[in-house]
Every structure is written in structure tokens, then in C-alpha cells.
GROMACS .gro file of C-alpha atoms in nm:
model
  257
    1UNK     CA    1  -0.735   5.086  -1.019
    2UNK     CA    2  -0.438   5.263  -1.175
    3UNK     CA    3  -0.678   5.577  -1.245
    4UNK     CA    4  -0.675   5.900  -1.045
    5UNK     CA    5  -0.769   5.839  -0.727
    6UNK     CA    6  -0.814   5.470  -0.801
    7UNK     CA    7  -1.109   5.514  -1.073
    8UNK     CA    8  -1.140   5.291  -1.351
    9UNK     CA    9  -1.331   5.483  -1.637
   10UNK     CA   10  -1.577   5.321  -1.868
   11UNK     CA   11  -1.863   5.400  -2.125
   12UNK     CA   12  -2.208   5.314  -2.084
   13UNK     CA   13  -2.318   5.016  -2.288
   14UNK     CA   14  -2.665   4.988  -2.429
   15UNK     CA   15  -2.875   4.916  -2.204
   16UNK     CA   16  -3.244   5.019  -2.103
   17UNK     CA   17  -3.428   5.332  -1.973
   18UNK     CA   18  -3.350   5.356  -1.576
   19UNK     CA   19  -3.177   5.266  -1.270
   20UNK     CA   20  -2.895   5.012  -1.375
   21UNK     CA   21  -2.681   4.845  -1.129
   22UNK     CA   22  -2.328   4.911  -1.199
   23UNK     CA   23  -2.062   4.599  -1.107
   24UNK     CA   24  -1.677   4.617  -1.085
   25UNK     CA   25  -1.525   4.298  -1.124
   26UNK     CA   26  -1.125   4.120  -1.101
   27UNK     CA   27  -1.317   3.755  -1.258
   28UNK     CA   28  -1.299   3.613  -0.920
   29UNK     CA   29  -1.430   3.893  -0.683
   30UNK     CA   30  -1.710   4.167  -0.765
   31UNK     CA   31  -1.848   4.531  -0.608
   32UNK     CA   32  -2.172   4.681  -0.656
   33UNK     CA   33  -2.183   5.036  -0.626
   34UNK     CA   34  -2.431   5.150  -0.387
   35UNK     CA   35  -2.505   5.442  -0.636
   36UNK     CA   36  -2.692   5.273  -0.933
   37UNK     CA   37  -2.662   5.449  -1.278
   38UNK     CA   38  -2.968   5.618  -1.444
   39UNK     CA   39  -2.977   5.604  -1.814
   40UNK     CA   40  -3.163   5.862  -2.003
   41UNK     CA   41  -3.306   5.829  -2.314
   42UNK     CA   42  -3.189   5.946  -2.649
   43UNK     CA   43  -3.287   5.974  -3.024
   44UNK     CA   44  -2.995   6.050  -3.265
   45UNK     CA   45  -2.825   6.018  -3.563
   46UNK     CA   46  -3.121   6.156  -3.747
   47UNK     CA   47  -3.059   6.058  -4.128
   48UNK     CA   48  -3.134   6.222  -4.355
   49UNK     CA   49  -3.203   6.538  -4.231
   50UNK     CA   50  -3.365   6.720  -4.530
   51UNK     CA   51  -3.621   6.519  -4.759
   52UNK     CA   52  -3.872   6.581  -5.026
   53UNK     CA   53  -4.205   6.495  -4.908
   54UNK     CA   54  -4.430   6.246  -5.124
   55UNK     CA   55  -4.138   6.011  -5.228
   56UNK     CA   56  -4.115   5.759  -5.039
   57UNK     CA   57  -3.829   5.823  -4.869
   58UNK     CA   58  -3.674   5.648  -4.556
   59UNK     CA   59  -3.533   5.812  -4.227
   60UNK     CA   60  -3.349   5.685  -3.935
   61UNK     CA   61  -3.278   5.731  -3.606
   62UNK     CA   62  -3.137   5.530  -3.340
   63UNK     CA   63  -3.321   5.523  -3.020
   64UNK     CA   64  -3.159   5.383  -2.709
   65UNK     CA   65  -3.227   5.427  -2.365
   66UNK     CA   66  -3.602   5.358  -2.388
   67UNK     CA   67  -3.780   5.093  -2.205
   68UNK     CA   68  -3.731   4.736  -2.314
   69UNK     CA   69  -3.937   4.540  -2.531
   70UNK     CA   70  -4.185   4.879  -2.561
   71UNK     CA   71  -4.350   4.991  -2.859
   72UNK     CA   72  -4.225   5.308  -2.998
   73UNK     CA   73  -4.398   5.599  -3.198
   74UNK     CA   74  -4.211   5.897  -3.359
   75UNK     CA   75  -4.373   6.245  -3.411
   76UNK     CA   76  -4.263   6.512  -3.676
   77UNK     CA   77  -4.362   6.824  -3.497
   78UNK     CA   78  -4.691   6.742  -3.370
   79UNK     CA   79  -4.770   6.469  -3.653
   80UNK     CA   80  -4.738   6.124  -3.656
   81UNK     CA   81  -4.524   5.956  -3.828
   82UNK     CA   82  -4.486   5.587  -3.972
   83UNK     CA   83  -4.246   5.347  -3.856
   84UNK     CA   84  -4.225   5.102  -4.093
   85UNK     CA   85  -3.886   4.902  -3.955
   86UNK     CA   86  -3.783   4.895  -3.509
   87UNK     CA   87  -4.121   4.984  -3.378
   88UNK     CA   88  -4.012   4.783  -3.092
   89UNK     CA   89  -3.736   4.770  -2.864
   90UNK     CA   90  -3.531   4.535  -2.783
   91UNK     CA   91  -3.475   4.397  -2.462
   92UNK     CA   92  -3.163   4.675  -2.390
   93UNK     CA   93  -3.415   4.946  -2.491
   94UNK     CA   94  -3.276   5.024  -2.779
   95UNK     CA   95  -3.383   5.010  -3.171
   96UNK     CA   96  -3.282   5.171  -3.507
   97UNK     CA   97  -3.638   5.303  -3.629
   98UNK     CA   98  -3.708   5.367  -3.990
   99UNK     CA   99  -4.003   5.591  -4.062
  100UNK     CA  100  -4.186   5.787  -4.320
  101UNK     CA  101  -4.239   6.147  -4.299
  102UNK     CA  102  -4.619   6.274  -4.280
  103UNK     CA  103  -4.728   6.559  -4.550
  104UNK     CA  104  -4.597   6.855  -4.375
  105UNK     CA  105  -4.574   7.232  -4.479
  106UNK     CA  106  -4.179   7.323  -4.573
  107UNK     CA  107  -3.993   7.416  -4.296
  108UNK     CA  108  -3.783   7.245  -3.987
  109UNK     CA  109  -3.967   7.016  -3.742
  110UNK     CA  110  -3.838   6.833  -3.451
  111UNK     CA  111  -3.835   6.489  -3.429
  112UNK     CA  112  -3.941   6.297  -3.136
  113UNK     CA  113  -3.926   5.960  -3.057
  114UNK     CA  114  -4.156   5.807  -2.746
  115UNK     CA  115  -4.221   5.484  -2.567
  116UNK     CA  116  -4.482   5.597  -2.412
  117UNK     CA  117  -4.343   5.735  -2.116
  118UNK     CA  118  -4.002   5.829  -2.176
  119UNK     CA  119  -3.994   6.085  -2.505
  120UNK     CA  120  -3.698   6.253  -2.626
  121UNK     CA  121  -3.607   6.536  -2.872
  122UNK     CA  122  -3.347   6.449  -3.232
  123UNK     CA  123  -3.055   6.708  -3.090
  124UNK     CA  124  -3.101   6.763  -3.535
  125UNK     CA  125  -3.402   6.899  -3.655
  126UNK     CA  126  -3.565   6.765  -3.965
  127UNK     CA  127  -3.630   7.000  -4.281
  128UNK     CA  128  -3.945   6.936  -4.497
  129UNK     CA  129  -3.890   7.053  -4.867
  130UNK     CA  130  -4.148   7.149  -5.118
  131UNK     CA  131  -4.210   6.885  -5.424
  132UNK     CA  132  -4.357   6.805  -5.780
  133UNK     CA  133  -4.406   6.419  -5.834
  134UNK     CA  134  -4.568   6.213  -6.056
  135UNK     CA  135  -4.673   6.428  -6.332
  136UNK     CA  136  -4.921   6.263  -6.530
  137UNK     CA  137  -5.014   6.230  -6.807
  138UNK     CA  138  -4.631   6.313  -6.910
  139UNK     CA  139  -4.703   6.391  -7.337
  140UNK     CA  140  -4.990   6.555  -7.523
  141UNK     CA  141  -5.071   6.830  -7.724
  142UNK     CA  142  -5.120   7.183  -7.632
  143UNK     CA  143  -5.459   7.212  -7.457
  144UNK     CA  144  -5.426   6.925  -7.279
  145UNK     CA  145  -5.671   6.919  -7.018
  146UNK     CA  146  -5.674   6.649  -6.685
  147UNK     CA  147  -5.271   6.681  -6.650
  148UNK     CA  148  -5.207   6.628  -6.275
  149UNK     CA  149  -4.916   6.663  -6.069
  150UNK     CA  150  -4.822   6.584  -5.661
  151UNK     CA  151  -4.764   6.903  -5.506
  152UNK     CA  152  -4.621   6.881  -5.155
  153UNK     CA  153  -4.451   7.062  -4.860
  154UNK     CA  154  -4.547   7.403  -4.962
  155UNK     CA  155  -4.692   7.678  -4.772
  156UNK     CA  156  -5.003   7.639  -4.594
  157UNK     CA  157  -5.316   7.763  -4.717
  158UNK     CA  158  -5.100   7.928  -5.019
  159UNK     CA  159  -5.250   7.957  -5.386
  160UNK     CA  160  -5.071   7.730  -5.660
  161UNK     CA  161  -4.933   7.828  -5.970
  162UNK     CA  162  -4.793   7.613  -6.232
  163UNK     CA  163  -4.594   7.721  -6.568
  164UNK     CA  164  -4.490   7.434  -6.813
  165UNK     CA  165  -4.202   7.569  -7.001
  166UNK     CA  166  -4.205   7.908  -6.800
  167UNK     CA  167  -4.546   7.985  -6.952
  168UNK     CA  168  -4.869   7.999  -6.672
  169UNK     CA  169  -5.086   7.744  -6.703
  170UNK     CA  170  -5.465   7.698  -6.601
  171UNK     CA  171  -5.484   7.537  -6.296
  172UNK     CA  172  -5.812   7.368  -6.281
  173UNK     CA  173  -5.798   7.199  -5.941
  174UNK     CA  174  -5.597   7.090  -5.605
  175UNK     CA  175  -5.558   7.498  -5.515
  176UNK     CA  176  -5.518   7.634  -5.232
  177UNK     CA  177  -5.287   7.405  -5.070
  178UNK     CA  178  -5.415   7.240  -4.675
  179UNK     CA  179  -5.316   7.295  -4.372
  180UNK     CA  180  -5.044   7.082  -4.460
  181UNK     CA  181  -4.931   7.225  -4.740
  182UNK     CA  182  -5.018   6.981  -4.965
  183UNK     CA  183  -5.229   7.034  -5.304
  184UNK     CA  184  -5.604   6.959  -5.240
  185UNK     CA  185  -5.684   6.697  -5.510
  186UNK     CA  186  -5.748   6.390  -5.479
  187UNK     CA  187  -5.347   6.224  -5.383
  188UNK     CA  188  -5.249   6.583  -5.312
  189UNK     CA  189  -5.216   6.688  -5.701
  190UNK     CA  190  -5.296   7.032  -5.827
  191UNK     CA  191  -5.450   6.983  -6.176
  192UNK     CA  192  -5.384   7.163  -6.513
  193UNK     CA  193  -5.390   7.277  -6.894
  194UNK     CA  194  -5.119   7.261  -7.114
  195UNK     CA  195  -5.071   7.635  -7.238
  196UNK     CA  196  -4.922   7.700  -7.580
  197UNK     CA  197  -4.560   7.603  -7.564
  198UNK     CA  198  -4.355   7.457  -7.845
  199UNK     CA  199  -4.310   7.096  -7.888
  200UNK     CA  200  -4.092   6.866  -7.703
  201UNK     CA  201  -3.981   6.805  -7.349
  202UNK     CA  202  -4.089   7.100  -7.130
  203UNK     CA  203  -4.039   7.144  -6.751
  204UNK     CA  204  -4.317   7.168  -6.509
  205UNK     CA  205  -4.290   7.380  -6.227
  206UNK     CA  206  -4.522   7.437  -5.921
  207UNK     CA  207  -4.536   7.759  -5.707
  208UNK     CA  208  -4.689   7.891  -5.370
  209UNK     CA  209  -4.585   8.274  -5.475
  210UNK     CA  210  -4.196   8.198  -5.276
  211UNK     CA  211  -4.128   7.824  -5.301
  212UNK     CA  212  -4.131   7.684  -5.616
  213UNK     CA  213  -4.060   7.273  -5.689
  214UNK     CA  214  -3.977   7.203  -6.035
  215UNK     CA  215  -4.093   6.821  -6.154
  216UNK     CA  216  -3.842   6.541  -6.234
  217UNK     CA  217  -4.018   6.438  -6.585
  218UNK     CA  218  -4.122   6.690  -6.787
  219UNK     CA  219  -4.425   6.736  -7.035
  220UNK     CA  220  -4.340   6.609  -7.342
  221UNK     CA  221  -4.551   6.842  -7.625
  222UNK     CA  222  -4.650   6.688  -7.893
  223UNK     CA  223  -4.761   6.910  -8.230
  224UNK     CA  224  -5.150   6.990  -8.339
  225UNK     CA  225  -5.402   7.062  -8.600
  226UNK     CA  226  -5.713   7.136  -8.492
  227UNK     CA  227  -6.059   7.360  -8.568
  228UNK     CA  228  -6.028   7.305  -8.950
  229UNK     CA  229  -6.257   7.573  -9.127
  230UNK     CA  230  -6.378   7.520  -9.355
  231UNK     CA  231  -6.444   7.142  -9.367
  232UNK     CA  232  -6.605   7.121  -9.717
  233UNK     CA  233  -6.537   7.350 -10.040
  234UNK     CA  234  -6.423   7.328 -10.396
  235UNK     CA  235  -6.116   7.324 -10.505
  236UNK     CA  236  -5.943   7.647 -10.502
  237UNK     CA  237  -6.134   7.765 -10.158
  238UNK     CA  238  -5.959   8.042  -9.994
  239UNK     CA  239  -5.912   8.094  -9.646
  240UNK     CA  240  -5.895   7.767  -9.467
  241UNK     CA  241  -5.799   7.809  -9.130
  242UNK     CA  242  -5.647   7.516  -8.943
  243UNK     CA  243  -5.515   7.588  -8.524
  244UNK     CA  244  -5.175   7.506  -8.521
  245UNK     CA  245  -4.977   7.449  -8.207
  246UNK     CA  246  -4.669   7.259  -8.025
  247UNK     CA  247  -4.469   7.284  -8.325
  248UNK     CA  248  -4.101   7.488  -8.310
  249UNK     CA  249  -4.065   7.833  -8.232
  250UNK     CA  250  -3.986   8.059  -8.539
  251UNK     CA  251  -4.053   7.799  -8.751
  252UNK     CA  252  -4.193   7.799  -9.132
  253UNK     CA  253  -4.504   7.627  -9.184
  254UNK     CA  254  -4.624   7.439  -9.483
  255UNK     CA  255  -4.969   7.236  -9.547
  256UNK     CA  256  -5.033   6.956  -9.751
  257UNK     CA  257  -5.394   6.841  -9.857
   0.00000   0.00000   0.00000
């Protein structure tokens, strides 16, 4: 070989974990190194490195140097992730693993890949961010009850608040968060009532007091006229009232009978 000290330089290919033979050949003659090369496991290329929990985003990581044809598991922190693609390594001990991040509080987490015997942590941590998704319903008048939004990735065991157009809504369920930082309503939802805000598309913001997330879908407030009082009387009856909400701010109102 023409390298320094008659050496040949090479790169380890994708092969399984463990001691692997090294054979040098000129096409006719070959020689095996008396010392094998021990391949170690690796978990690299975490992508993306941050995600909003609950949106079903897929995360990938390249697993190499594991046992051949082995079942892999992925943990984020101490929670097991669901592997959707690449759960089994090939005969070369490698797999491009796709997984879904479990419900976790916001923060940075170590991602670990294991074949049951060998385990390795990604050099890059995965960061969970808070989210507010799945607003339902998305339209209605002031006072609409039972509005829900999926709140995940917040601080654990924290009281959640909801603001609509900056106005605090009454939360009727799903708060505080659990140990995973998710709202405790069905499907990780927090339930609230639409406060008195003007007509139109209004932002919905969920907060744990420190961290906040804005729903990607606004709540559209519709105008309402309720609580007519009295409901009967002769022509000329005075003092009739009706509760008017969800109209344009600072606007002159007219009433037609």
C-alpha cells in the first residue's frame, strides 16, 4: 500500500454491531486482519429536532451498527415513541426509523434507540414545544359553551388559561395539565366558554402562565340578540331590552321590529 507506513485507508461501511472481519485484497490475493473491527451502534440525523406535539408530525433518525434483523425501540426521555416505519433493522444492522413523539411536557429530551441489547442516545436532543390545536367548534356567538382545544406540551401539573382576542375565557374543563403537560379533558382538550368579544375571527391562546400557544384556527364570533324582555306588550311599550353581543366595536346599533 502507498499510504504512510504502507497503509491503506478506508471507511467502515454499513454493517451490524459487533466484531467484524477486515479483509484486504488485490483481486487475486487476500489477507484477513488478525484484529477484527468492532462496530458500535449509532443514532444520527435526528430530523426535525423540534416539533409541536399533537400534530402527528413524523420524526426520523438513522440507526446503524445495531444487531441484524432486530426489532428497534425509540424512547424520548423515558417515554416510548411509536415507530411507524423502520422498526426492524436490515441484515446490515441499519434502519431509517420514523417515529411519532409521545405526549410530553415542553423541554429538551434525549432520543434513544435500542435493539434490546445495544442502546445509543442521539447526540442531538429533541425539543418539545407547546401547542393548541383542533379548535372545535370554530364559530358561534358570545357565550358559546363547550368549546374545546387540544392543549399539549405545556408545563406539567399547571393551571391552563384561555384567552379569546385577549379576553380571558371561563375554563370549564381540562385544567390543570397532567404530568405529561397535556390538558386533562377527553383527547387532551381544555374546554371553555367564549367571552364577550366583537364579531369576526378572534385568536385563541392557551397558556400555563409561562408558556403560551396560539391556535392555528381562529374562532369566528357571530352576532347575537338574546334575552328579549319583556316579550309582549302594546304598541308604544317602552323599556324593552335585548342583550346584543358580538357586534362591531364602538358601533351605533339600531333595532327593527
